[in-house]
PDB file of C-alpha atoms and ligand atoms in Angstrom:
ATOM      1  CA  MET A   1    -100.352  40.836 172.006  1.00 54.00           C
ATOM      2  CA  ALA A   2    -102.391  37.388 171.365  1.00 60.00           C
ATOM      3  CA  ASP A   3    -104.532  36.107 174.432  1.00 66.00           C
ATOM      4  CA  PRO A   4    -103.654  32.189 174.697  1.00 65.00           C
ATOM      5  CA  ARG A   5    -106.948  32.204 175.708  1.00 63.00           C
ATOM      6  CA  SER A   6    -108.356  32.908 172.079  1.00 62.00           C
ATOM      7  CA  TRP A   7    -106.616  29.366 171.386  1.00 59.00           C
ATOM      8  CA  ARG A   8    -109.788  27.653 172.878  1.00 58.00           C
ATOM      9  CA  SER A   9    -112.030  28.863 169.494  1.00 55.00           C
ATOM     10  CA  GLU A  10    -109.003  27.082 167.271  1.00 56.00           C
ATOM     11  CA  THR A  11    -108.190  24.126 169.271  1.00 57.00           C
ATOM     12  CA  ALA A  12    -111.994  23.668 169.304  1.00 52.00           C
ATOM     13  CA  ARG A  13    -112.029  22.888 165.370  1.00 54.00           C
ATOM     14  CA  LEU A  14    -109.116  20.512 165.087  1.00 56.00           C
ATOM     15  CA  GLY A  15    -110.753  17.635 164.385  1.00 48.00           C
ATOM     16  CA  ASN A  16    -108.003  14.370 164.754  1.00 54.00           C
ATOM     17  CA  ALA A  17    -106.255  16.360 167.531  1.00 62.00           C
ATOM     18  CA  ASP A  18    -107.547  15.299 171.167  1.00 69.00           C
ATOM     19  CA  PRO A  19    -106.517  18.018 173.687  1.00 68.00           C
ATOM     20  CA  SER A  20    -107.283  15.882 176.685  1.00 71.00           C
ATOM     21  CA  ASP A  21    -104.323  13.388 175.896  1.00 79.00           C
ATOM     22  CA  PRO A  22    -101.711  15.377 177.500  1.00 85.00           C
ATOM     23  CA  THR A  23     -98.579  14.618 174.878  1.00 84.00           C
ATOM     24  CA  GLY A  24    -100.345  13.263 171.994  1.00 86.00           C
ATOM     25  CA  TRP A  25    -102.139  15.801 169.801  1.00 85.00           C
ATOM     26  CA  PHE A  26     -99.695  18.170 169.434  1.00 91.00           C
ATOM     27  CA  GLU A  27     -98.357  16.443 166.633  1.00 93.00           C
ATOM     28  CA  PRO A  28    -101.083  16.393 165.190  1.00 88.00           C
ATOM     29  CA  LEU A  29    -102.677  19.221 165.395  1.00 88.00           C
ATOM     30  CA  TRP A  30     -98.714  20.625 164.109  1.00 91.00           C
ATOM     31  CA  ALA A  31    -100.330  18.149 160.481  1.00 89.00           C
ATOM     32  CA  SER A  32    -103.442  19.584 160.562  1.00 85.00           C
ATOM     33  CA  ALA A  33    -101.665  23.529 159.904  1.00 85.00           C
ATOM     34  CA  SER A  34     -98.829  22.187 157.630  1.00 83.00           C
ATOM     35  CA  GLY A  35    -101.537  20.649 155.622  1.00 77.00           C
ATOM     36  CA  GLY A  36    -103.428  24.190 155.992  1.00 75.00           C
ATOM     37  CA  ASP A  37    -106.577  22.241 157.701  1.00 70.00           C
ATOM     38  CA  VAL A  38    -106.126  24.934 160.650  1.00 71.00           C
ATOM     39  CA  THR A  39    -105.063  27.867 161.196  1.00 74.00           C
ATOM     40  CA  MET A  40    -102.539  27.637 163.890  1.00 78.00           C
ATOM     41  CA  PRO A  41    -102.426  29.493 167.007  1.00 79.00           C
ATOM     42  CA  TRP A  42     -99.241  29.646 167.538  1.00 83.00           C
ATOM     43  CA  GLU A  43     -97.551  31.281 164.009  1.00 85.00           C
ATOM     44  CA  HIS A  44     -95.705  34.584 164.556  1.00 89.00           C
ATOM     45  CA  ASP A  45     -92.758  35.294 163.308  1.00 92.00           C
ATOM     46  CA  ASP A  46     -91.001  38.175 166.038  1.00 96.00           C
ATOM     47  CA  PRO A  47     -90.219  36.926 169.431  1.00 97.00           C
ATOM     48  CA  HIS A  48     -92.905  36.615 172.222  1.00 97.00           C
ATOM     49  CA  PRO A  49     -93.571  41.065 173.213  1.00 96.00           C
ATOM     50  CA  ALA A  50     -92.523  40.208 177.364  1.00 97.00           C
ATOM     51  CA  LEU A  51     -89.028  37.764 176.188  1.00 98.00           C
ATOM     52  CA  ALA A  52     -88.517  41.104 173.615  1.00 97.00           C
ATOM     53  CA  SER A  53     -88.714  43.182 176.744  1.00 96.00           C
ATOM     54  CA  TRP A  54     -86.836  41.258 179.420  1.00 97.00           C
ATOM     55  CA  THR A  55     -83.877  40.495 176.756  1.00 95.00           C
ATOM     56  CA  CYS A  56     -82.878  43.480 175.695  1.00 84.00           C
ATOM     57  CA  ALA A  57     -78.886  43.399 176.531  1.00 90.00           C
ATOM     58  CA  PRO A  58     -76.752  40.874 174.679  1.00 92.00           C
ATOM     59  CA  GLY A  59     -76.128  37.092 175.822  1.00 91.00           C
ATOM     60  CA  THR A  60     -73.879  34.653 176.554  1.00 93.00           C
ATOM     61  CA  GLY A  61     -73.558  31.225 177.446  1.00 97.00           C
ATOM     62  CA  SER A  62     -76.781  28.578 175.979  1.00 98.00           C
ATOM     63  CA  ALA A  63     -79.757  28.881 176.081  1.00 98.00           C
ATOM     64  CA  VAL A  64     -83.254  26.477 175.675  1.00 98.00           C
ATOM     65  CA  VAL A  65     -86.529  27.479 174.480  1.00 98.00           C
ATOM     66  CA  VAL A  66     -89.340  24.439 175.540  1.00 98.00           C
ATOM     67  CA  GLY A  67     -92.146  23.765 173.347  1.00 98.00           C
ATOM     68  CA  CYS A  68     -90.261  25.981 170.197  1.00 98.00           C
ATOM     69  CA  GLY A  69     -92.997  26.142 167.634  1.00 96.00           C
ATOM     70  CA  LEU A  70     -91.697  27.586 164.791  1.00 96.00           C
ATOM     71  CA  GLY A  71     -88.879  28.816 166.675  1.00 98.00           C
ATOM     72  CA  ALA A  72     -89.452  33.216 166.631  1.00 98.00           C
ATOM     73  CA  ASP A  73     -88.081  33.266 170.244  1.00 98.00           C
ATOM     74  CA  ALA A  74     -85.072  31.018 170.027  1.00 98.00           C
ATOM     75  CA  GLU A  75     -83.702  33.032 167.084  1.00 98.00           C
ATOM     76  CA  HIS A  76     -84.326  35.597 169.632  1.00 98.00           C
ATOM     77  CA  LEU A  77     -82.054  34.306 171.533  1.00 98.00           C
ATOM     78  CA  ALA A  78     -79.414  33.287 169.157  1.00 98.00           C
ATOM     79  CA  ARG A  79     -79.355  36.561 167.678  1.00 98.00           C
ATOM     80  CA  LEU A  80     -78.788  38.307 170.610  1.00 98.00           C
ATOM     81  CA  GLY A  81     -75.477  35.723 171.450  1.00 98.00           C
ATOM     82  CA  TYR A  82     -77.014  32.860 173.365  1.00 98.00           C
ATOM     83  CA  ALA A  83     -75.671  29.323 172.029  1.00 98.00           C
ATOM     84  CA  THR A  84     -79.548  27.937 171.677  1.00 98.00           C
ATOM     85  CA  THR A  85     -81.161  25.225 171.429  1.00 98.00           C
ATOM     86  CA  ALA A  86     -84.903  24.516 170.775  1.00 98.00           C
ATOM     87  CA  PHE A  87     -87.193  21.906 171.277  1.00 98.00           C
ATOM     88  CA  ASP A  88     -91.053  20.856 170.426  1.00 98.00           C
ATOM     89  CA  ILE A  89     -92.458  17.713 170.952  1.00 97.00           C
ATOM     90  CA  SER A  90     -94.059  17.914 167.088  1.00 96.00           C
ATOM     91  CA  PRO A  91     -92.034  16.157 164.577  1.00 97.00           C
ATOM     92  CA  THR A  92     -93.786  18.175 162.166  1.00 95.00           C
ATOM     93  CA  ALA A  93     -92.859  21.851 164.366  1.00 95.00           C
ATOM     94  CA  VAL A  94     -89.581  20.248 164.522  1.00 97.00           C
ATOM     95  CA  ALA A  95     -89.325  20.555 160.433  1.00 96.00           C
ATOM     96  CA  ALA A  96     -91.643  23.673 159.903  1.00 95.00           C
ATOM     97  CA  ALA A  97     -88.576  25.202 162.388  1.00 96.00           C
ATOM     98  CA  ARG A  98     -85.824  23.968 160.485  1.00 97.00           C
ATOM     99  CA  ALA A  99     -87.226  25.314 157.443  1.00 96.00           C
ATOM    100  CA  ARG A 100     -88.760  28.578 157.810  1.00 95.00           C
ATOM    101  CA  HIS A 101     -85.288  29.362 159.414  1.00 97.00           C
ATOM    102  CA  ALA A 102     -82.973  27.585 157.014  1.00 97.00           C
ATOM    103  CA  GLY A 103     -79.079  27.767 157.939  1.00 97.00           C
ATOM    104  CA  SER A 104     -79.964  29.387 161.433  1.00 98.00           C
ATOM    105  CA  PRO A 105     -77.703  28.763 164.186  1.00 98.00           C
ATOM    106  CA  VAL A 106     -80.029  26.630 166.269  1.00 98.00           C
ATOM    107  CA  ALA A 107     -80.012  23.668 167.791  1.00 98.00           C
ATOM    108  CA  TYR A 108     -83.908  22.656 166.895  1.00 98.00           C
ATOM    109  CA  ALA A 109     -84.629  18.946 168.224  1.00 98.00           C
ATOM    110  CA  VAL A 110     -87.557  16.526 168.655  1.00 98.00           C
ATOM    111  CA  GLY A 111     -87.685  16.720 172.794  1.00 98.00           C
ATOM    112  CA  ASP A 112     -90.444  15.334 175.047  1.00 97.00           C
ATOM    113  CA  LEU A 113     -90.288  17.645 178.456  1.00 98.00           C
ATOM    114  CA  LEU A 114     -91.293  14.899 180.386  1.00 97.00           C
ATOM    115  CA  ASP A 115     -88.897  12.597 178.745  1.00 97.00           C
ATOM    116  CA  LEU A 116     -85.537  14.503 178.367  1.00 98.00           C
ATOM    117  CA  PRO A 117     -82.282  13.653 177.310  1.00 98.00           C
ATOM    118  CA  ARG A 118     -79.740  13.066 179.552  1.00 98.00           C
ATOM    119  CA  ALA A 119     -77.772  15.220 178.279  1.00 98.00           C
ATOM    120  CA  TRP A 120     -79.986  18.331 178.733  1.00 98.00           C
ATOM    121  CA  VAL A 121     -80.392  18.054 182.689  1.00 98.00           C
ATOM    122  CA  GLY A 122     -78.598  21.237 184.309  1.00 98.00           C
ATOM    123  CA  ALA A 123     -77.014  22.231 180.632  1.00 98.00           C
ATOM    124  CA  PHE A 124     -78.726  25.142 179.983  1.00 98.00           C
ATOM    125  CA  ASP A 125     -77.715  29.218 181.751  1.00 98.00           C
ATOM    126  CA  LEU A 126     -81.073  30.454 180.026  1.00 98.00           C
ATOM    127  CA  VAL A 127     -83.954  28.360 179.520  1.00 98.00           C
ATOM    128  CA  VAL A 128     -86.877  29.877 178.076  1.00 98.00           C
ATOM    129  CA  GLU A 129     -90.525  28.197 178.804  1.00 98.00           C
ATOM    130  CA  ILE A 130     -93.803  30.196 176.652  1.00 98.00           C
ATOM    131  CA  TYR A 131     -96.695  28.660 176.868  1.00 97.00           C
ATOM    132  CA  THR A 132     -95.999  25.002 176.580  1.00 98.00           C
ATOM    133  CA  VAL A 133     -96.946  23.803 180.105  1.00 98.00           C
ATOM    134  CA  GLN A 134    -100.054  25.560 180.088  1.00 96.00           C
ATOM    135  CA  ALA A 135    -101.075  24.060 176.279  1.00 94.00           C
ATOM    136  CA  VAL A 136    -101.144  20.460 178.700  1.00 94.00           C
ATOM    137  CA  ASN A 137    -103.709  19.528 180.702  1.00 90.00           C
ATOM    138  CA  ARG A 138    -103.404  19.900 184.683  1.00 93.00           C
ATOM    139  CA  SER A 139    -103.129  15.353 184.630  1.00 93.00           C
ATOM    140  CA  VAL A 140     -98.949  16.315 184.188  1.00 95.00           C
ATOM    141  CA  ARG A 141     -98.652  19.634 185.190  1.00 97.00           C
ATOM    142  CA  ASP A 142     -96.141  18.750 188.221  1.00 97.00           C
ATOM    143  CA  GLY A 143     -94.068  16.819 186.165  1.00 98.00           C
ATOM    144  CA  LEU A 144     -93.309  19.751 183.040  1.00 98.00           C
ATOM    145  CA  THR A 145     -93.190  22.112 185.087  1.00 98.00           C
ATOM    146  CA  ALA A 146     -90.464  20.036 187.072  1.00 98.00           C
ATOM    147  CA  GLY A 147     -89.188  18.991 183.883  1.00 98.00           C
ATOM    148  CA  VAL A 148     -88.213  22.841 182.450  1.00 98.00           C
ATOM    149  CA  ARG A 149     -86.458  23.030 186.345  1.00 98.00           C
ATOM    150  CA  SER A 150     -84.567  19.768 185.592  1.00 98.00           C
ATOM    151  CA  LEU A 151     -82.677  22.066 182.389  1.00 98.00           C
ATOM    152  CA  VAL A 152     -81.148  24.703 184.126  1.00 98.00           C
ATOM    153  CA  ALA A 153     -77.270  25.253 185.073  1.00 98.00           C
ATOM    154  CA  PRO A 154     -75.828  25.294 188.133  1.00 98.00           C
ATOM    155  CA  GLY A 155     -76.329  29.965 187.970  1.00 98.00           C
ATOM    156  CA  GLY A 156     -78.732  29.777 185.183  1.00 98.00           C
ATOM    157  CA  THR A 157     -81.680  31.421 184.800  1.00 98.00           C
ATOM    158  CA  LEU A 158     -85.858  30.519 183.987  1.00 98.00           C
ATOM    159  CA  LEU A 159     -88.095  32.860 182.070  1.00 98.00           C
ATOM    160  CA  ALA A 160     -91.695  31.759 182.332  1.00 98.00           C
ATOM    161  CA  ILE A 161     -93.922  33.148 180.557  1.00 98.00           C
ATOM    162  CA  GLN A 162     -97.921  31.874 181.201  1.00 98.00           C
ATOM    163  CA  ALA A 163    -101.182  32.866 180.899  1.00 97.00           C
ATOM    164  CA  VAL A 164    -103.065  34.110 184.297  1.00 97.00           C
ATOM    165  CA  ALA A 165    -105.758  31.617 186.317  1.00 97.00           C
ATOM    166  CA  ASP A 166    -107.320  33.693 189.463  1.00 96.00           C
ATOM    167  CA  GLU A 167    -108.458  30.008 189.953  1.00 95.00           C
ATOM    168  CA  VAL A 168    -108.005  26.396 188.447  1.00 94.00           C
ATOM    169  CA  ASP A 169    -110.662  25.972 185.822  1.00 86.00           C
ATOM    170  CA  ASP A 170    -109.775  22.664 184.043  1.00 87.00           C
ATOM    171  CA  ASP A 171    -112.006  23.887 180.737  1.00 87.00           C
ATOM    172  CA  GLY A 172    -108.813  24.002 178.157  1.00 85.00           C
ATOM    173  CA  PRO A 173    -106.782  24.000 176.025  1.00 88.00           C
ATOM    174  CA  PRO A 174    -105.352  26.323 177.534  1.00 92.00           C
ATOM    175  CA  TRP A 175    -105.339  26.270 181.401  1.00 95.00           C
ATOM    176  CA  PRO A 176    -103.295  29.119 182.391  1.00 97.00           C
ATOM    177  CA  LEU A 177    -101.438  29.368 185.552  1.00 98.00           C
ATOM    178  CA  THR A 178    -102.302  30.202 189.123  1.00 98.00           C
ATOM    179  CA  ARG A 179     -99.871  31.772 191.400  1.00 98.00           C
ATOM    180  CA  SER A 180     -98.738  28.936 193.123  1.00 98.00           C
ATOM    181  CA  GLU A 181     -98.604  26.793 189.890  1.00 98.00           C
ATOM    182  CA  ILE A 182     -95.577  29.720 188.100  1.00 98.00           C
ATOM    183  CA  GLU A 183     -94.384  30.036 191.981  1.00 98.00           C
ATOM    184  CA  ALA A 184     -94.152  26.142 191.467  1.00 98.00           C
ATOM    185  CA  PHE A 185     -91.289  26.975 189.401  1.00 98.00           C
ATOM    186  CA  GLY A 186     -88.932  27.863 192.336  1.00 98.00           C
ATOM    187  CA  ARG A 187     -88.464  24.724 193.424  1.00 98.00           C
ATOM    188  CA  ASP A 188     -85.457  21.825 193.478  1.00 97.00           C
ATOM    189  CA  GLY A 189     -82.801  24.609 194.025  1.00 98.00           C
ATOM    190  CA  LEU A 190     -84.724  27.730 192.191  1.00 98.00           C
ATOM    191  CA  SER A 191     -85.881  30.442 193.770  1.00 98.00           C
ATOM    192  CA  ALA A 192     -87.535  33.409 192.275  1.00 98.00           C
ATOM    193  CA  VAL A 193     -86.557  36.443 191.499  1.00 98.00           C
ATOM    194  CA  SER A 194     -89.272  37.893 190.285  1.00 98.00           C
ATOM    195  CA  VAL A 195     -93.075  36.981 189.835  1.00 98.00           C
ATOM    196  CA  GLU A 196     -94.077  39.904 187.743  1.00 98.00           C
ATOM    197  CA  GLU A 197     -98.344  40.111 186.167  1.00 98.00           C
ATOM    198  CA  LEU A 198     -98.229  42.025 182.999  1.00 97.00           C
ATOM    199  CA  GLY A 199    -101.400  42.950 180.948  1.00 92.00           C
ATOM    200  CA  ALA A 200    -103.594  42.989 178.613  1.00 86.00           C
ATOM    201  CA  PRO A 201    -103.977  40.252 178.495  1.00 92.00           C
ATOM    202  CA  ARG A 202    -102.800  38.896 181.738  1.00 97.00           C
ATOM    203  CA  LEU A 203     -99.854  36.828 181.602  1.00 98.00           C
ATOM    204  CA  TRP A 204     -96.923  36.103 184.318  1.00 98.00           C
ATOM    205  CA  ARG A 205     -93.520  36.559 183.343  1.00 98.00           C
ATOM    206  CA  ALA A 206     -91.317  34.744 185.658  1.00 98.00           C
ATOM    207  CA  GLU A 207     -88.241  34.982 186.855  1.00 98.00           C
ATOM    208  CA  PHE A 208     -86.205  32.311 188.518  1.00 98.00           C
ATOM    209  CA  ARG A 209     -82.429  31.044 189.298  1.00 98.00           C
ATOM    210  CA  ARG A 210     -80.309  28.584 190.805  1.00 98.00           C
ATOM    211  CA  GLY A 211     -77.859  28.908 193.172  1.00 92.00           C
TER     212      GLY A 211
HETATM  213  C1  LIG B   1     -98.753  26.747 172.839  1.00 70.30           C
HETATM  214  S1  LIG B   1     -97.614  26.308 171.424  1.00 70.30           S
HETATM  215  C2  LIG B   1     -96.292  27.714 172.223  1.00 70.30           C
HETATM  216  C3  LIG B   1     -95.237  27.766 170.870  1.00 70.30           C
HETATM  217  C4  LIG B   1     -93.839  28.440 170.702  1.00 70.30           C
HETATM  218  N1  LIG B   1     -93.538  28.531 172.423  1.00 70.30           N
HETATM  219  C5  LIG B   1     -94.825  29.776 171.068  1.00 70.30           C
HETATM  220  O1  LIG B   1     -94.950  30.821 172.185  1.00 70.30           O
HETATM  221  O2  LIG B   1     -95.246  30.251 170.273  1.00 70.30           O
HETATM  222  C6  LIG B   1     -96.962  24.536 172.825  1.00 70.30           C
HETATM  223  C7  LIG B   1     -96.025  24.320 172.174  1.00 70.30           C
HETATM  224  O3  LIG B   1     -95.390  22.982 173.217  1.00 70.30           O
HETATM  225  C8  LIG B   1     -95.249  21.767 172.358  1.00 70.30           C
HETATM  226  N2  LIG B   1     -95.441  20.951 173.831  1.00 70.30           N
HETATM  227  C9  LIG B   1     -96.320  20.407 174.337  1.00 70.30           C
HETATM  228  N3  LIG B   1     -95.960  19.518 174.840  1.00 70.30           N
HETATM  229  C10 LIG B   1     -95.188  19.195 175.125  1.00 70.30           C
HETATM  230  C11 LIG B   1     -93.846  18.704 175.666  1.00 70.30           C
HETATM  231  N4  LIG B   1     -94.292  17.584 176.421  1.00 70.30           N
HETATM  232  N5  LIG B   1     -92.210  18.685 175.158  1.00 70.30           N
HETATM  233  C12 LIG B   1     -92.281  19.697 174.114  1.00 70.30           C
HETATM  234  N6  LIG B   1     -93.025  20.237 173.763  1.00 70.30           N
HETATM  235  C13 LIG B   1     -93.819  19.802 174.005  1.00 70.30           C
HETATM  236  C14 LIG B   1     -96.072  21.706 171.010  1.00 70.30           C
HETATM  237  O4  LIG B   1     -95.665  20.992 170.391  1.00 70.30           O
HETATM  238  C15 LIG B   1     -96.620  22.968 171.398  1.00 70.30           C
HETATM  239  O5  LIG B   1     -95.577  23.361 169.651  1.00 70.30           O
END
């Protein structure tokens, strides 16, 4: 499993992408990647191993993948049987995911976790969030976490996979999550089912459910 901290060296070379701009740097980054200027640290075709080992049975109902990048996790959920939506703030990333998975049943969309369409709020039986919150600087962390929570339907499940921080470290990207930051997904009617620390690399895999 690639260590998300290795992104620090990749993103240091990003030219016109400025990670201190919480939401503005991803599209320039994806555009640079599609132009071949940088190697995208999130280039993968297989689902994240911590998602693959968690989803070992066929699924039913609706699922959404937050910050979906090139769509490997969304395709995995669709293969399991979920009616899957996947969104990313970067139009270039969404176009690349659609092109990579032509004919896919996944509904790929451009969307901002900080400004979600009303129709998505409380709409998904399974919400999967892998590495989006940690990829954005802490100035908007509370808003991103609240956005992820808001997607979960009554009775639904949220799975969050993020790198572990022992203490707050503002020297990102990425900006791994402390225990209190991962536990913050369990608010607004959600409660923790499990908060596991996996390694190596050290990752949180945390499951929450809305009552
Ligand atoms: C570190 S990448 C992870 C991509 C994918 N989840 C994976 O694990 O391969 C973070 C992704 O989140 C997207 N993103 C960043 N801020 C976002 C926001 N506010 N709303 C939706 N997507 C966002 C980025 O464009 C990027 O594709």
